Short mmCIF file of C-alpha atoms in Angstrom, two decimals:
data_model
loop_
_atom_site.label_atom_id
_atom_site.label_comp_id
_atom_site.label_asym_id
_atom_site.label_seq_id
_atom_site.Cartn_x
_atom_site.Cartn_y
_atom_site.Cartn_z
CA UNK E 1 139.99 274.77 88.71
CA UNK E 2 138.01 275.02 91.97
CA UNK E 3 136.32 278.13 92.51
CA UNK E 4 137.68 280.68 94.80
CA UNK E 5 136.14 281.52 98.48
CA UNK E 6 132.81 282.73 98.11
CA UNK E 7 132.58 286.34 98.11
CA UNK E 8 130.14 286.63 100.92
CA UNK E 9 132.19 283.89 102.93
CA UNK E 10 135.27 286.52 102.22
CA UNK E 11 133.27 289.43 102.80
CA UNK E 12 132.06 288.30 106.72
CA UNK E 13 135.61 287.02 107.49
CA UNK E 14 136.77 290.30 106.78
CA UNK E 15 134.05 292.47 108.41
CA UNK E 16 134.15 290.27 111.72
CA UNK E 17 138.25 291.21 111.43
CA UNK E 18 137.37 294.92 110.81
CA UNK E 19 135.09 295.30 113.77
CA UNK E 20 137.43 293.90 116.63
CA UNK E 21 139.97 296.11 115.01
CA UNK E 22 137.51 298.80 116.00
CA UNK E 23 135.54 297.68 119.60
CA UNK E 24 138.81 297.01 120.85
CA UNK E 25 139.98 300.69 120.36
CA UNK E 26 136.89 301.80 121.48
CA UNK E 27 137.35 299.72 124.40
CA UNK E 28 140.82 300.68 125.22
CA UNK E 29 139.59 304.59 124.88
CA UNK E 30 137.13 303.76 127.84
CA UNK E 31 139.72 302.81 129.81
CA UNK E 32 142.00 305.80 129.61
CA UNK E 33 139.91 308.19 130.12
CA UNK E 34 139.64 306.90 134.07
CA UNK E 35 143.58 307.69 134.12
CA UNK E 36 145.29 310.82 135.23
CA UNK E 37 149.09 310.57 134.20
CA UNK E 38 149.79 313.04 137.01
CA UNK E 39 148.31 311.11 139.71
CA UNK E 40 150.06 307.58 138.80
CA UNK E 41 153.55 306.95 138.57
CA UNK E 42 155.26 305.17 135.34
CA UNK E 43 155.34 301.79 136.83
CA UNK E 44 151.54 301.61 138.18
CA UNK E 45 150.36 303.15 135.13
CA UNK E 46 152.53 300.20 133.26
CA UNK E 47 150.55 297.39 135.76
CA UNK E 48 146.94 299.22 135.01
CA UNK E 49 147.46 299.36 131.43
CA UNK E 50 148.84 295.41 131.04
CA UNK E 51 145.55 294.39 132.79
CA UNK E 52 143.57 296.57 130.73
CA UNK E 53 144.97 295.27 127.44
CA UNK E 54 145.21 291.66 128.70
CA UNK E 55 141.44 291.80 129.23
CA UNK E 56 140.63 293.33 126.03
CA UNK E 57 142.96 290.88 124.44
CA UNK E 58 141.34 288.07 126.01
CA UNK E 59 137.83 288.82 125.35
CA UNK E 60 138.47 290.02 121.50
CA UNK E 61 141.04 287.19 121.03
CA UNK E 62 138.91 284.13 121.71
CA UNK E 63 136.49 285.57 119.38
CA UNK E 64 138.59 286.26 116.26
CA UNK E 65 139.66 282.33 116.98
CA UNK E 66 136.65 281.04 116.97
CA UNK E 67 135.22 282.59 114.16
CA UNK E 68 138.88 281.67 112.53
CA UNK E 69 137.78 278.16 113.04
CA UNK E 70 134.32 278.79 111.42
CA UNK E 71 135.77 280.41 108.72
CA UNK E 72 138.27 277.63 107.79
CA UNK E 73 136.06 274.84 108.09
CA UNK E 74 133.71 276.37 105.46
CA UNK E 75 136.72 277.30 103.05
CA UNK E 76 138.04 274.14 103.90
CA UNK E 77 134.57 272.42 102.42
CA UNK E 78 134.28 274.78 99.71
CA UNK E 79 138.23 273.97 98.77
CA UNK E 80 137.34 270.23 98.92
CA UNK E 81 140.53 269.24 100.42
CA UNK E 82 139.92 266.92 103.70
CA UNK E 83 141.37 267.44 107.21
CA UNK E 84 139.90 267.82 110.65
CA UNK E 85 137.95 270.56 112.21
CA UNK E 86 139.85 273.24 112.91
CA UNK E 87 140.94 273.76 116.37
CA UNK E 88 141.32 277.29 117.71
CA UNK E 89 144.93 278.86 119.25
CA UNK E 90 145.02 280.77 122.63
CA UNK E 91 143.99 283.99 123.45
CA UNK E 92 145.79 284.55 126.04
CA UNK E 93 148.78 286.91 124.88
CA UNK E 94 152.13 286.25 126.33
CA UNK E 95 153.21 288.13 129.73
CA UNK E 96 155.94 289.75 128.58
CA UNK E 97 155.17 290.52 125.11
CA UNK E 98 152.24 292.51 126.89
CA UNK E 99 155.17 294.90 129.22
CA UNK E 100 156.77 295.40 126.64
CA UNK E 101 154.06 296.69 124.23
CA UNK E 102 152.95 299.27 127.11
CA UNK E 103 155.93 300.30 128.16
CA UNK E 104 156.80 301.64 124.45
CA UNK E 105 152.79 302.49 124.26
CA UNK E 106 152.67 305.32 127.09
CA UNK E 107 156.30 306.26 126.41
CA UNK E 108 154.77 309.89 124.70
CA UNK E 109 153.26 310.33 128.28
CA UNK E 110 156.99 311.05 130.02
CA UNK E 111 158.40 313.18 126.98
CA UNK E 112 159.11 316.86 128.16
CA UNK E 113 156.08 317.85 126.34
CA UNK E 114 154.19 314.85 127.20
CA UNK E 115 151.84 313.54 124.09
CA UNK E 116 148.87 311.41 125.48
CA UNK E 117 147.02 311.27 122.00
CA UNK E 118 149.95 309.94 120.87
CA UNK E 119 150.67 307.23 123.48
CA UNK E 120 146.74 306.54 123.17
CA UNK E 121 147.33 305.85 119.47
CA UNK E 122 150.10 303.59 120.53
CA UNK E 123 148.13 301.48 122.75
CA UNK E 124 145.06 301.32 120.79
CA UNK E 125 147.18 299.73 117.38
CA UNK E 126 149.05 297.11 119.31
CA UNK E 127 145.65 295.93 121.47
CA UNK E 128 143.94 295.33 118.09
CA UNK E 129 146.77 293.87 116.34
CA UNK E 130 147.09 291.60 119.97
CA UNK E 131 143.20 290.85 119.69
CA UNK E 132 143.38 289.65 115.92
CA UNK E 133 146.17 287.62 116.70
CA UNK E 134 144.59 284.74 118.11
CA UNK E 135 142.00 284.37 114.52
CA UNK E 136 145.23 284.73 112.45
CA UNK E 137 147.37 282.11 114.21
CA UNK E 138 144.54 279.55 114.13
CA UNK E 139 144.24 280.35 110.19
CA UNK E 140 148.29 279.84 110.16
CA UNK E 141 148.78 276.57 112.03
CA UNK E 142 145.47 274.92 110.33
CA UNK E 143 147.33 276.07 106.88
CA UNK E 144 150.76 274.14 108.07
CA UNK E 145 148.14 271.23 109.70
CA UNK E 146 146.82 270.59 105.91
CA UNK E 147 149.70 271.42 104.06
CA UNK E 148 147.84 273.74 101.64
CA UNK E 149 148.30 277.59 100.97
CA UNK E 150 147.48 280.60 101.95
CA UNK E 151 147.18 284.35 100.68
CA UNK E 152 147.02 287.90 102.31
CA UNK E 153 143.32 289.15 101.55
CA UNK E 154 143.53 293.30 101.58
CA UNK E 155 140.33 295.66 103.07
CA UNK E 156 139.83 298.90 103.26
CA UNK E 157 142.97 301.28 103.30
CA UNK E 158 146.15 299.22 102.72
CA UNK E 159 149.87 300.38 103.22
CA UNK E 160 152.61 299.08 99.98
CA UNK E 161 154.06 296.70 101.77
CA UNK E 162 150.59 294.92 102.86
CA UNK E 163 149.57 294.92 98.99
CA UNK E 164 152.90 293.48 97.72
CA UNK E 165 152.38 290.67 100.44
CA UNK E 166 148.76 290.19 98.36
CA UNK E 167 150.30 290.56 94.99
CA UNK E 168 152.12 287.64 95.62
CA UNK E 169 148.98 284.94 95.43
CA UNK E 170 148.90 281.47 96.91
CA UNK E 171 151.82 280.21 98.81
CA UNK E 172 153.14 277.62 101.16
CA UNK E 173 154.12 278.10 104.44
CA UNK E 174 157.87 277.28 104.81
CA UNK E 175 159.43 276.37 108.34
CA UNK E 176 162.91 276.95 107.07
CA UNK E 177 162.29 280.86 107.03
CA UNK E 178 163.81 282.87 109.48
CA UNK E 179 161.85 285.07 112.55
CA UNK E 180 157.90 285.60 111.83
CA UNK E 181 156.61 283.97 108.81
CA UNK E 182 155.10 285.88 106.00
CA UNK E 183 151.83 285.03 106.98
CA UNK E 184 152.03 286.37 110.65
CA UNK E 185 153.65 289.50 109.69
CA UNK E 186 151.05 292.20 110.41
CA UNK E 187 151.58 296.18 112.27
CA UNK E 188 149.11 297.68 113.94
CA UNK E 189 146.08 299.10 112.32
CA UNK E 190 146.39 296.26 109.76
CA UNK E 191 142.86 294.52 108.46
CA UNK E 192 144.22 291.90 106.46
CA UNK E 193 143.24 288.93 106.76
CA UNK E 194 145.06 285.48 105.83
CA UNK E 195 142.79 282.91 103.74
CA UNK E 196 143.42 279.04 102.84
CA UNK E 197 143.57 278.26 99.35
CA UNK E 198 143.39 274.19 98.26
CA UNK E 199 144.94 272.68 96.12
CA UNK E 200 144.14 273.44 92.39
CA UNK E 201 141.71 276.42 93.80
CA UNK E 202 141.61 279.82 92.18
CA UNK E 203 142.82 282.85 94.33
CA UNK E 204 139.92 285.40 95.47
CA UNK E 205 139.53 288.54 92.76
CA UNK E 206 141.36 290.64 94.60
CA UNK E 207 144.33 288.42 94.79
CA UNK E 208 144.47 288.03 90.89
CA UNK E 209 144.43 292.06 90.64
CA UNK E 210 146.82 292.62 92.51
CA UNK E 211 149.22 290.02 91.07
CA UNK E 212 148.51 291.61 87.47
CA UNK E 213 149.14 295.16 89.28
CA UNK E 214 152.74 293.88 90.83
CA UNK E 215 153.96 292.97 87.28
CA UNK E 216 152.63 296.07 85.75
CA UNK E 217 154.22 298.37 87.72
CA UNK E 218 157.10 296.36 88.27
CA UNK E 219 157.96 294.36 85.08
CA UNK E 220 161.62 295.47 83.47
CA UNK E 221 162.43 297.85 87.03
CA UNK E 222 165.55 297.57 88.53
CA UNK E 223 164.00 298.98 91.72
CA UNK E 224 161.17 297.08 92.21
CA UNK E 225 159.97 299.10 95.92
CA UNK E 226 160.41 302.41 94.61
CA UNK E 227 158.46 301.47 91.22
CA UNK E 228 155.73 299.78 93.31
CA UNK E 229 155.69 302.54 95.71
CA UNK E 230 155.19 305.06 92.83
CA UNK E 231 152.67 302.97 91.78
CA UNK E 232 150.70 302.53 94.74
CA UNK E 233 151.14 306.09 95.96
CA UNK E 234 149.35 307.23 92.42
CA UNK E 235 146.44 304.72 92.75
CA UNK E 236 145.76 304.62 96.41
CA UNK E 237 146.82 308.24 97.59
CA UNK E 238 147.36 307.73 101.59
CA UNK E 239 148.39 304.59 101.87
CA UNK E 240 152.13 303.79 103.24
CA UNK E 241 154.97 303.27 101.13
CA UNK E 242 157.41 300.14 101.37
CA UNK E 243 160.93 300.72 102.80
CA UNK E 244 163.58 298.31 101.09
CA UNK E 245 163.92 296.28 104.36
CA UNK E 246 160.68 294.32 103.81
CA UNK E 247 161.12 293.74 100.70
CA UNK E 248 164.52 292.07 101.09
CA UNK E 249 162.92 289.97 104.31
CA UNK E 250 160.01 288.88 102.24
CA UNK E 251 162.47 287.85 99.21
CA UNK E 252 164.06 285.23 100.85
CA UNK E 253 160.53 283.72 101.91
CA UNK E 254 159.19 284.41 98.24
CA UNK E 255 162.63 282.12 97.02
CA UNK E 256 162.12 279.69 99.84
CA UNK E 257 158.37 279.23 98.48
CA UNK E 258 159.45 278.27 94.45
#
């Protein structure tokens, strides 16, 4: 058995992740404060706000790529398996996927009691999960490039559905699934991180917890979400529960994968 990704490899992968979740909310906050809802109407708030997110995007996206690249090519070593330097995806986020994140971001601001923390909140989740994008996609397609497997590394606080999508170990990416693949599946606020794992190497610590964890609280349960909900809502008190939706998406992936 190769050994899994050093810890301190794992560790600055997932701290470089964690602070572009938070700069680019910090950013984002700079930028609102200039507005004044009452001075702007709906649509040139809409155009203001896509170039402010575009540019945060941008900056914050080429950076998670590149240091998805970095990142790779040193697991990639570590792993043993051989393949070609990584090559980074784009940071530039598509046109319309950016209208149609603002337009449901500053929707709080024309309620009858309008809610601008609320539409700030909004905006600030989908810019970082936007920003993180770009790292995560180059981790995906050099995965399906090299034909080896990957697993959903947890930080920090984690919703139910995020730690049954790390419970589930080492997998292979499968074309034949339907809509966003496993792997690309992440709301806003979300940390995680998606690692390569090569062939015949072991799964990070966390990984192999969390697998023991899913058949623990699951084994002999008819209702496997509201068992692992229970379970996660009595170890990590916060975190979100799973609704039965996801986990019926994520079955047919988990089937597609053995």
């Amino acid at each position: 058995m190769i050994d899994a990704i050093p810890p301190e490899i794992l560790a600055e992968q997932l701290q470089i992740t964690a602070h572009i979740d938070a700069i680019t909310a910090r950013r984002l906050v700079k930028f609102w404060r200039r507005l004044d809802p009452a001075k702007m109407t709906r649509e040139a708030m809409i155009a203001f706000m896509i170039d402010v997110v575009r540019q945060i995007v941008m900056a914050y996206g080429e950076v998670a790529a590149l240091a998805a690249v970095d990142f790779y090519d040193m697991v990639r070593e570590v792993g043993g398996w051989s393949g070609k330097a990584a090559v980074a995806s784009s940071a530039v986020p598509p046109q319309e996927q950016l209208k149609r994140i603002v337009r449901w971001g500053i929707g709080p601001l024309w309620e009858e009691t309008p809610r601008p923390e609320a539409a700030l909140g909004r905006l600030q989740g989908a810019t970082s999960r936007l920003a993180l994008q770009p790292g995560r996609r180059t981790t995906y397609e050099m995965i399906k490039r090299d034909r080896v497997r990957w697993a959903r590394v947890p930080q920090g606080k984690t919703c139910a559905f995020c730690l049954m999508l790390c419970s589930r170990g080492a997998v292979y990416t499968s074309e034949a699934s339907a809509g966003q693949p496993d792997a690309l599946k992440f709301h806003s606020a979300c940390d995680c991180i998606i690692v390569p794992v090569g062939p015949g190497q072991a799964l990070p610590a966390i990984n192999q917890e969390l697998q023991e964890e899913w058949r623990e609280a699951t084994r002999g349960q008819r209702d496997q979400i509201g068992a692992w909900n229970e379970y996660v809502a009595a170890k990590y008190p916060g975190a979100g529960l799973m609704s039965r939706t996801a986990l019926k998406t994520t079955a047919k992936t988990r089937a597609a994968h053995h």
